[in-house]
């Protein structure tokens, strides 16, 4: 028995699109400060399951609990207000504002400040808030581009900004759907580095297609295939699982020209 508190619990969750069962009776538990990943081939149901957790879809069957509360029929906004946060994939940023202005806005949205003046005024509270934003710029390696307009950022810088904006809201759980998609190897390392800095103080769930990217980073793995969970547990243990090797593993190794996935 794991003593850590349950943050998210899905029980027997199913989502259909017509005849297609995209998510098929999935049960899943995410515990406090876990760094967990869900992998699977394209079409396995990862994003649909992610959208069920965050409230973008309602399941046809089953329940989703967040810190013990049934949130199955709550909107994404209601879930965010309870401390669930997903990165909004390239849409949450304001392209014509600078990096630092985006961070300030995100901070305000999250902390529901009565007015922008409060931060800009030279109050001690304002100074504390400014310090927080400076810290985030450091942590996320964004100091060099702090005054750059978001539309002029590289994809990797933008991805780090999105995660930084989510973290500023101090969410209980950070949910990331393919945060490494489209990034170069060096950008992948930088994004993983900033996430690694959160380990131990942040519950993180990453949905990822390529296990090779996140294998060393994850403490726990869940493998989906055709809408079902086929393995759940330690990373190495999951990758040794016969059904994983038959389905997901095969797909990744052939697609990746057999790059080394298991040490
Ligand atoms: N809005 C939708 N309408 C119909 N089918 C969908 C919808 N979203 C996803 N699907 C289907 O559900 C299955 C799982 O998709 P998805 O969760 O996006 O896979 P992945 O594991 O690649 O993220 C796929 O067959 C996909 O085509
Ligand atoms: Mg997906």
Coordinates of C-alpha atoms and ligand atoms in Angstrom, one line a residue:
X1 CA 0.0 0.0 0.0
X2 CA 1.3 3.4 -1.0
X3 CA 0.8 5.9 1.9
X4 CA 0.9 9.0 -0.3
X5 CA -2.3 10.8 -0.8
X6 CA -4.4 10.2 -3.9
X7 CA -4.5 13.2 -6.1
X8 CA -6.4 11.8 -9.1
X9 CA -8.4 8.6 -9.2
X10 CA -10.2 7.3 -12.3
X11 CA -12.5 4.3 -11.8
X12 CA -13.7 2.3 -14.8
X13 CA -13.7 5.2 -17.2
X14 CA -15.0 4.7 -20.7
X15 CA -15.3 7.1 -23.6
X16 CA -16.8 6.2 -27.0
X17 CA -17.0 8.0 -30.3
X18 CA -19.7 6.2 -32.2
X19 CA -18.6 2.6 -32.5
X20 CA -15.0 3.4 -31.4
X21 CA -14.1 2.8 -27.8
X22 CA -11.3 5.4 -27.4
X23 CA -10.9 4.8 -23.7
X24 CA -12.0 1.4 -22.5
X25 CA -12.8 0.9 -18.8
X26 CA -9.6 2.5 -17.5
X27 CA -8.8 2.8 -13.8
X28 CA -5.9 4.9 -12.7
X29 CA -4.5 6.5 -9.6
X30 CA -2.0 9.3 -9.4
X31 CA -0.5 10.0 -6.0
X32 CA 1.0 13.1 -4.4
X33 CA 4.4 14.1 -5.8
X34 CA 4.5 11.2 -8.2
X35 CA 6.2 11.8 -11.5
X36 CA 4.2 9.6 -13.8
X37 CA 3.9 9.0 -17.5
X38 CA 1.4 7.5 -19.8
X39 CA 2.8 6.2 -23.1
X40 CA 1.3 4.3 -26.0
X41 CA 1.3 4.2 -29.8
X42 CA -0.7 6.8 -31.8
X43 CA -4.4 6.3 -31.3
X44 CA -4.0 4.4 -28.0
X45 CA -6.4 6.8 -26.2
X46 CA -3.8 8.8 -24.3
X47 CA -5.1 12.2 -25.2
X48 CA -8.7 11.2 -24.8
X49 CA -8.0 9.9 -21.3
X50 CA -6.0 13.1 -20.6
X51 CA -9.1 15.1 -21.7
X52 CA -11.3 13.1 -19.4
X53 CA -9.1 13.8 -16.5
X54 CA -9.0 17.6 -17.2
X55 CA -12.7 17.8 -18.0
X56 CA -12.6 18.5 -21.8
X57 CA -14.6 15.3 -22.2
X58 CA -17.2 13.6 -20.0
X59 CA -16.9 9.8 -19.8
X60 CA -19.8 7.6 -20.9
X61 CA -19.1 5.4 -17.9
X62 CA -17.0 5.6 -14.7
X63 CA -15.9 8.3 -12.3
X64 CA -13.0 10.7 -11.9
X65 CA -12.0 11.9 -8.4
X66 CA -9.7 14.7 -7.6
X67 CA -8.4 14.7 -4.0
X68 CA -11.3 12.5 -3.1
X69 CA -14.0 14.7 -4.7
X70 CA -16.0 13.5 -7.6
X71 CA -15.2 15.8 -10.5
X72 CA -16.6 13.6 -13.3
X73 CA -19.1 16.3 -14.3
X74 CA -17.1 19.4 -13.5
X75 CA -15.9 21.8 -16.1
X76 CA -12.2 22.2 -16.8
X77 CA -12.3 25.6 -15.1
X78 CA -13.8 24.1 -12.0
X79 CA -11.0 21.5 -11.9
X80 CA -8.3 24.2 -12.5
X81 CA -9.8 26.1 -9.5
X82 CA -9.2 23.0 -7.4
X83 CA -5.5 22.9 -8.4
X84 CA -5.4 20.8 -11.6
X85 CA -3.4 22.5 -14.3
X86 CA -2.7 21.5 -17.8
X87 CA -0.6 23.4 -20.2
X88 CA -2.7 24.9 -22.9
X89 CA -0.6 23.9 -25.9
X90 CA 0.4 27.0 -27.7
X91 CA -2.9 28.9 -27.2
X92 CA -2.6 30.2 -23.7
X93 CA 0.2 32.7 -24.5
X94 CA -0.2 36.2 -25.9
X95 CA 2.0 36.3 -28.9
X96 CA 2.3 40.1 -29.1
X97 CA 3.4 40.4 -25.5
X98 CA 6.8 39.8 -24.0
X99 CA 7.7 36.7 -22.0
X100 CA 7.8 38.6 -18.7
X101 CA 4.4 40.2 -19.5
X102 CA 2.9 36.8 -20.2
X103 CA 4.2 35.6 -16.8
X104 CA 2.8 38.6 -15.0
X105 CA -0.6 38.0 -16.6
X106 CA -0.6 34.4 -15.8
X107 CA 0.3 35.1 -12.2
X108 CA -2.6 37.5 -11.9
X109 CA -5.1 35.1 -13.5
X110 CA -4.0 32.4 -11.0
X111 CA -4.0 34.5 -7.9
X112 CA -7.1 36.6 -8.7
X113 CA -5.5 39.9 -7.9
X114 CA -8.1 42.7 -7.8
X115 CA -6.0 44.9 -10.0
X116 CA -2.8 44.9 -11.9
X117 CA -1.8 48.0 -10.0
X118 CA -1.1 45.9 -6.9
X119 CA 1.8 44.2 -8.6
X120 CA 3.2 47.2 -10.3
X121 CA 2.9 49.5 -7.3
X122 CA 6.0 49.4 -5.1
X123 CA 4.4 47.6 -2.2
X124 CA 6.2 44.9 -0.3
X125 CA 3.6 42.5 -1.6
X126 CA 4.3 43.7 -5.1
X127 CA 8.0 43.2 -4.6
X128 CA 7.5 39.6 -3.3
X129 CA 5.4 38.9 -6.4
X130 CA 8.1 40.4 -8.7
X131 CA 10.7 38.2 -7.0
X132 CA 8.5 35.2 -7.7
X133 CA 8.5 36.0 -11.4
X134 CA 12.2 36.6 -11.5
X135 CA 12.7 33.2 -9.9
X136 CA 10.6 31.6 -12.5
X137 CA 12.5 33.3 -15.3
X138 CA 15.7 31.8 -13.8
X139 CA 14.3 28.3 -13.1
X140 CA 12.9 28.1 -16.6
X141 CA 16.0 29.5 -18.3
X142 CA 14.1 32.4 -19.8
X143 CA 16.1 35.3 -18.5
X144 CA 17.8 35.9 -21.8
X145 CA 14.5 36.2 -23.6
X146 CA 12.5 37.9 -20.9
X147 CA 11.7 41.0 -23.1
X148 CA 11.2 39.1 -26.3
X149 CA 7.7 38.9 -27.8
X150 CA 6.3 35.4 -27.6
X151 CA 5.8 35.3 -31.4
X152 CA 9.6 35.5 -31.8
X153 CA 10.4 32.6 -29.4
X154 CA 11.7 29.2 -30.6
X155 CA 9.3 26.3 -30.0
X156 CA 11.4 25.1 -27.1
X157 CA 11.4 28.6 -25.4
X158 CA 7.6 28.8 -25.9
X159 CA 7.1 25.3 -24.4
X160 CA 9.2 26.3 -21.3
X161 CA 7.2 29.5 -21.0
X162 CA 3.9 27.6 -21.1
X163 CA 5.1 25.3 -18.3
X164 CA 6.4 28.3 -16.4
X165 CA 3.0 30.0 -16.7
X166 CA 1.3 26.8 -15.4
X167 CA 3.7 26.5 -12.5
X168 CA 3.1 30.1 -11.5
X169 CA -0.4 29.2 -10.6
X170 CA 1.0 26.7 -8.0
X171 CA -1.1 23.8 -9.2
X172 CA -1.4 20.7 -7.1
X173 CA -0.9 18.6 -10.2
X174 CA 0.6 19.5 -13.5
X175 CA -0.7 17.6 -16.5
X176 CA 1.3 17.7 -19.7
X177 CA 0.2 16.2 -23.0
X178 CA 3.2 15.6 -25.2
X179 CA 5.2 18.6 -23.9
X180 CA 8.2 17.5 -25.9
X181 CA 6.5 17.2 -29.3
X182 CA 8.3 19.1 -32.1
X183 CA 11.3 20.0 -29.9
X184 CA 14.9 19.4 -30.8
X185 CA 17.1 17.1 -28.7
X186 CA 18.7 20.0 -26.9
X187 CA 15.3 21.7 -26.2
X188 CA 14.0 18.4 -24.9
X189 CA 16.8 18.3 -22.4
X190 CA 16.1 21.8 -21.2
X191 CA 12.4 21.2 -20.8
X192 CA 13.1 18.0 -18.9
X193 CA 15.7 19.8 -16.7
X194 CA 13.1 22.4 -15.6
X195 CA 10.6 19.7 -14.9
X196 CA 13.3 17.7 -13.0
X197 CA 13.7 20.8 -10.8
X198 CA 10.1 20.4 -9.7
X199 CA 10.4 16.7 -8.6
X200 CA 9.5 16.2 -5.0
X201 CA 7.4 19.3 -4.8
X202 CA 5.0 18.8 -7.7
X203 CA 2.8 16.0 -8.9
X204 CA 3.4 15.6 -12.6
X205 CA 1.6 13.5 -15.2
X206 CA 3.2 13.5 -18.7
X207 CA 1.6 11.9 -21.7
X208 CA 4.2 11.0 -24.2
X209 CA 4.5 9.0 -27.4
X210 CA 8.2 8.3 -27.2
X211 CA 9.3 6.5 -24.1
X212 CA 13.0 7.1 -24.9
X213 CA 12.5 10.8 -24.2
X214 CA 11.1 10.4 -20.7
X215 CA 12.3 7.0 -19.6
X216 CA 15.0 8.3 -17.2
X217 CA 12.7 11.1 -15.9
X218 CA 9.7 9.0 -14.9
X219 CA 9.2 7.2 -11.6
X220 CA 6.2 5.3 -12.8
X221 CA 4.8 4.3 -16.2
X222 CA 1.4 3.4 -17.5
X223 CA 1.1 1.9 -21.0
X224 CA -2.1 2.2 -23.0
X225 CA -3.0 0.2 -26.1
X226 CA -6.3 0.4 -28.0
X227 CA -8.0 2.3 -25.2
X228 CA -6.9 0.0 -22.4
X229 CA -4.2 0.1 -19.8
X230 CA -1.9 -2.9 -20.5
X231 CA 0.8 -2.2 -17.9
X232 CA 1.3 0.0 -14.9
X233 CA 4.2 0.2 -12.5
X234 CA 8.0 0.8 -12.6
X235 CA 9.4 1.8 -15.9
X236 CA 11.7 -1.1 -16.5
X237 CA 9.1 -3.6 -15.3
X238 CA 6.5 -2.1 -17.7
X239 CA 8.9 -2.3 -20.6
X240 CA 9.5 -6.0 -19.9
X241 CA 5.8 -6.8 -19.9
X242 CA 5.0 -9.2 -22.8
X243 CA 2.0 -7.3 -24.0
X244 CA 3.9 -4.0 -24.0
X245 CA 6.7 -5.6 -26.0
X246 CA 4.1 -7.0 -28.5
X247 CA 2.3 -3.7 -29.0
X248 CA 3.9 -0.4 -28.0
X249 CA 7.5 -1.5 -27.9
X250 CA 7.4 -3.0 -31.4
X251 CA 5.9 0.1 -32.8
X252 CA 8.4 2.4 -31.2
X253 CA 11.5 0.3 -32.0
X254 CA 10.6 0.0 -35.7
X255 CA 9.6 3.6 -36.0
X256 CA 12.7 4.7 -34.3
X257 CA 15.1 2.5 -36.2
X258 CA 15.6 0.5 -33.1
X259 CA 17.2 3.2 -31.0
X260 CA 18.1 1.9 -27.6
X261 CA 15.0 2.1 -25.4
X262 CA 16.0 -0.3 -22.7
X263 CA 19.4 -0.2 -21.2
Ligands
LIG1 N1 -13.2 13.9 -30.9 C1 -13.0 12.7 -31.5 N2 -14.0 12.2 -32.3 C2 -13.8 10.9 -32.8 N3 -12.8 10.1 -32.5 C3 -11.8 10.6 -31.8 C4 -11.9 11.9 -31.2 N4 -10.8 12.1 -30.4 C5 -10.0 11.0 -30.5 N5 -10.6 10.1 -31.3 C6 -10.2 8.7 -31.6 O1 -9.9 8.1 -30.4 C7 -8.8 7.2 -30.5 C8 -7.8 7.7 -29.4 O2 -7.2 8.9 -29.8 P1 -6.2 9.7 -28.9 O3 -6.5 9.7 -27.5 O4 -6.0 11.1 -29.5 O5 -4.9 8.9 -29.2 P2 -3.4 9.2 -28.6 O6 -3.0 8.0 -27.8 O7 -2.5 9.2 -29.9 O8 -3.3 10.5 -27.9 C9 -8.2 7.4 -31.9 O9 -8.7 6.3 -32.7 C10 -8.8 8.7 -32.4 O10 -9.0 8.7 -33.8
LIG2 MG1 -2.3 12.3 -28.2

